[in-house]
Amino acid sequence: QVQLVESGGGLVQAGGSLRLSCAASGRTFNRYDMGWFRQVSGKERELVAAISWSGASTYYGDSVKGRFTISRDNAKNTVYLQMNMLKPEDTAVYYCAARAEYYSGSYYYTENQFDYWGQGTQVTVSS
């Protein structure tokens, strides 16, 4: 079992930055690939970024490449999402999630591979 708690969301102007954090409970955090998803009300959840259990491999959605950076600190059981050059279309609820160990190492990420989810944090980007 992994429990995830996101923080760092808020209101920011377009062009600004935010850093989201996701703190995980449990001693096995470093076994899990981690992902950040976002969802706008009425739309499907979108994978924004993902990172392998070791941090050696990362994935980014096309809409955030070059602007967002995912990282993790396994000693602190925390994964981060640094968001720069924010746009109004980045407005969403952001969720962190832990991927089932069965899929560890695969670069092909899908939402149904993620077993544990945080409660989400709202990010609002004003124009």
mmCIF file of C-alpha atoms in Angstrom:
data_model
loop_
_atom_site.group_PDB
_atom_site.id
_atom_site.type_symbol
_atom_site.label_atom_id
_atom_site.label_comp_id
_atom_site.label_asym_id
_atom_site.label_seq_id
_atom_site.Cartn_x
_atom_site.Cartn_y
_atom_site.Cartn_z
ATOM 1 C CA GLN A 1 0.000 0.000 0.000
ATOM 2 C CA VAL A 2 1.151 3.500 -0.861
ATOM 3 C CA GLN A 3 -0.581 6.663 0.241
ATOM 4 C CA LEU A 4 0.065 9.804 -1.762
ATOM 5 C CA VAL A 5 -0.478 13.437 -0.792
ATOM 6 C CA GLU A 6 0.000 16.253 -3.307
ATOM 7 C CA SER A 7 0.788 19.847 -2.450
ATOM 8 C CA GLY A 8 1.959 23.013 -4.147
ATOM 9 C CA GLY A 9 -1.008 23.866 -6.319
ATOM 10 C CA GLY A 10 -2.442 27.351 -6.516
ATOM 11 C CA LEU A 11 -3.160 30.352 -8.685
ATOM 12 C CA VAL A 12 -0.443 31.725 -10.933
ATOM 13 C CA GLN A 13 -0.303 34.088 -13.881
ATOM 14 C CA ALA A 14 0.514 32.869 -17.357
ATOM 15 C CA GLY A 15 4.252 32.568 -17.802
ATOM 16 C CA GLY A 16 4.786 31.824 -14.141
ATOM 17 C CA SER A 17 5.999 28.709 -12.356
ATOM 18 C CA LEU A 18 4.808 26.279 -9.727
ATOM 19 C CA ARG A 19 6.341 23.214 -8.168
ATOM 20 C CA LEU A 20 4.088 20.375 -7.139
ATOM 21 C CA SER A 21 5.177 17.837 -4.565
ATOM 22 C CA CYS A 22 3.807 14.396 -3.859
ATOM 23 C CA ALA A 23 4.730 12.803 -0.556
ATOM 24 C CA ALA A 24 4.396 9.046 -0.323
ATOM 25 C CA SER A 25 4.005 6.898 2.739
ATOM 26 C CA GLY A 26 5.486 3.464 3.039
ATOM 27 C CA ARG A 27 8.990 2.080 2.796
ATOM 28 C CA THR A 28 8.639 0.751 -0.739
ATOM 29 C CA PHE A 29 8.322 4.071 -2.565
ATOM 30 C CA ASN A 30 11.523 3.445 -4.476
ATOM 31 C CA ARG A 31 9.997 0.378 -6.140
ATOM 32 C CA TYR A 32 7.372 2.383 -7.981
ATOM 33 C CA ASP A 33 7.443 4.273 -11.213
ATOM 34 C CA MET A 34 5.519 7.494 -10.564
ATOM 35 C CA GLY A 35 3.351 9.699 -12.704
ATOM 36 C CA TRP A 36 1.666 13.077 -12.699
ATOM 37 C CA PHE A 37 -1.743 13.293 -14.346
ATOM 38 C CA ARG A 38 -4.116 16.181 -14.767
ATOM 39 C CA GLN A 39 -7.818 16.435 -15.353
ATOM 40 C CA VAL A 40 -10.147 19.199 -16.402
ATOM 41 C CA SER A 41 -13.771 18.782 -15.371
ATOM 42 C CA GLY A 42 -15.661 16.915 -18.066
ATOM 43 C CA LYS A 43 -12.526 15.699 -19.820
ATOM 44 C CA GLU A 44 -10.419 12.561 -19.616
ATOM 45 C CA ARG A 45 -7.444 12.414 -17.301
ATOM 46 C CA GLU A 46 -4.178 13.115 -19.116
ATOM 47 C CA LEU A 47 -0.720 11.771 -18.319
ATOM 48 C CA VAL A 48 1.568 14.777 -17.952
ATOM 49 C CA ALA A 49 4.841 13.194 -16.926
ATOM 50 C CA ALA A 50 6.244 9.987 -15.490
ATOM 51 C CA ILE A 51 9.495 8.838 -13.948
ATOM 52 C CA SER A 52 10.968 5.415 -13.425
ATOM 53 C CA TRP A 53 11.593 4.021 -9.939
ATOM 54 C CA SER A 54 15.296 4.936 -10.141
ATOM 55 C CA GLY A 55 14.768 8.315 -11.741
ATOM 56 C CA ALA A 56 16.851 7.305 -14.732
ATOM 57 C CA SER A 57 13.983 7.425 -17.234
ATOM 58 C CA THR A 58 11.350 10.106 -17.728
ATOM 59 C CA TYR A 59 8.355 10.598 -19.980
ATOM 60 C CA TYR A 60 6.538 13.817 -20.904
ATOM 61 C CA GLY A 61 3.320 14.483 -22.673
ATOM 62 C CA ASP A 62 3.655 16.526 -25.837
ATOM 63 C CA SER A 63 1.783 19.472 -24.352
ATOM 64 C CA VAL A 64 4.322 19.973 -21.558
ATOM 65 C CA LYS A 65 7.645 18.997 -23.129
ATOM 66 C CA GLY A 66 10.278 21.641 -22.552
ATOM 67 C CA ARG A 67 8.218 23.338 -19.820
ATOM 68 C CA PHE A 68 7.688 20.727 -17.101
ATOM 69 C CA THR A 69 10.256 18.607 -15.293
ATOM 70 C CA ILE A 70 9.533 15.549 -13.194
ATOM 71 C CA SER A 71 11.990 14.412 -10.548
ATOM 72 C CA ARG A 72 12.058 12.306 -7.427
ATOM 73 C CA ASP A 73 13.947 12.012 -4.168
ATOM 74 C CA ASN A 74 13.660 8.436 -2.951
ATOM 75 C CA ALA A 75 15.302 9.296 0.346
ATOM 76 C CA LYS A 76 12.429 11.702 1.025
ATOM 77 C CA ASN A 77 9.718 9.516 -0.553
ATOM 78 C CA THR A 78 8.740 12.468 -2.727
ATOM 79 C CA VAL A 79 8.157 13.109 -6.401
ATOM 80 C CA TYR A 80 8.084 16.612 -7.854
ATOM 81 C CA LEU A 81 6.690 18.350 -10.889
ATOM 82 C CA GLN A 82 8.364 21.635 -11.743
ATOM 83 C CA MET A 83 6.079 23.601 -14.048
ATOM 84 C CA ASN A 84 7.497 26.579 -15.908
ATOM 85 C CA MET A 85 6.076 28.881 -18.584
ATOM 86 C CA LEU A 86 2.593 27.999 -17.444
ATOM 87 C CA LYS A 87 -0.316 28.568 -19.803
ATOM 88 C CA PRO A 88 -4.042 28.950 -19.103
ATOM 89 C CA GLU A 89 -4.579 25.554 -20.723
ATOM 90 C CA ASP A 90 -2.492 23.982 -17.955
ATOM 91 C CA THR A 91 -5.335 24.741 -15.559
ATOM 92 C CA ALA A 92 -6.504 21.431 -14.071
ATOM 93 C CA VAL A 93 -6.507 19.248 -11.014
ATOM 94 C CA TYR A 94 -3.143 17.526 -10.844
ATOM 95 C CA TYR A 95 -2.802 14.031 -9.420
ATOM 96 C CA CYS A 96 0.229 11.970 -8.614
ATOM 97 C CA ALA A 97 0.041 8.229 -8.944
ATOM 98 C CA ALA A 98 2.148 5.139 -8.331
ATOM 99 C CA ARG A 99 2.421 2.564 -11.055
ATOM 100 C CA ALA A 100 1.934 -1.110 -10.336
ATOM 101 C CA GLU A 101 5.265 -2.898 -9.997
ATOM 102 C CA TYR A 102 4.252 -5.344 -12.740
ATOM 103 C CA TYR A 103 4.797 -2.592 -15.309
ATOM 104 C CA SER A 104 8.079 -1.347 -13.908
ATOM 105 C CA GLY A 105 10.594 -0.587 -16.616
ATOM 106 C CA SER A 106 8.088 -0.295 -19.428
ATOM 107 C CA TYR A 107 8.198 3.033 -21.262
ATOM 108 C CA TYR A 108 4.626 2.578 -22.433
ATOM 109 C CA TYR A 109 2.475 4.324 -19.840
ATOM 110 C CA THR A 110 -1.293 4.094 -19.561
ATOM 111 C CA GLU A 111 -3.591 5.294 -16.822
ATOM 112 C CA ASN A 112 -4.831 1.839 -15.895
ATOM 113 C CA GLN A 113 -1.281 0.791 -14.920
ATOM 114 C CA PHE A 114 -1.387 3.104 -11.911
ATOM 115 C CA ASP A 115 -2.767 1.569 -8.738
ATOM 116 C CA TYR A 116 -2.408 4.323 -6.145
ATOM 117 C CA TRP A 117 -3.617 7.895 -6.464
ATOM 118 C CA GLY A 118 -3.428 11.088 -4.453
ATOM 119 C CA GLN A 119 -6.399 13.339 -3.805
ATOM 120 C CA GLY A 120 -5.289 15.963 -6.314
ATOM 121 C CA THR A 121 -4.234 19.594 -6.144
ATOM 122 C CA GLN A 122 -5.763 22.431 -8.148
ATOM 123 C CA VAL A 123 -3.585 24.464 -10.483
ATOM 124 C CA THR A 124 -5.131 27.579 -11.998
ATOM 125 C CA VAL A 125 -3.286 29.690 -14.550
ATOM 126 C CA SER A 126 -4.765 33.089 -15.268
ATOM 127 C CA SER A 127 -4.273 34.887 -18.568
#
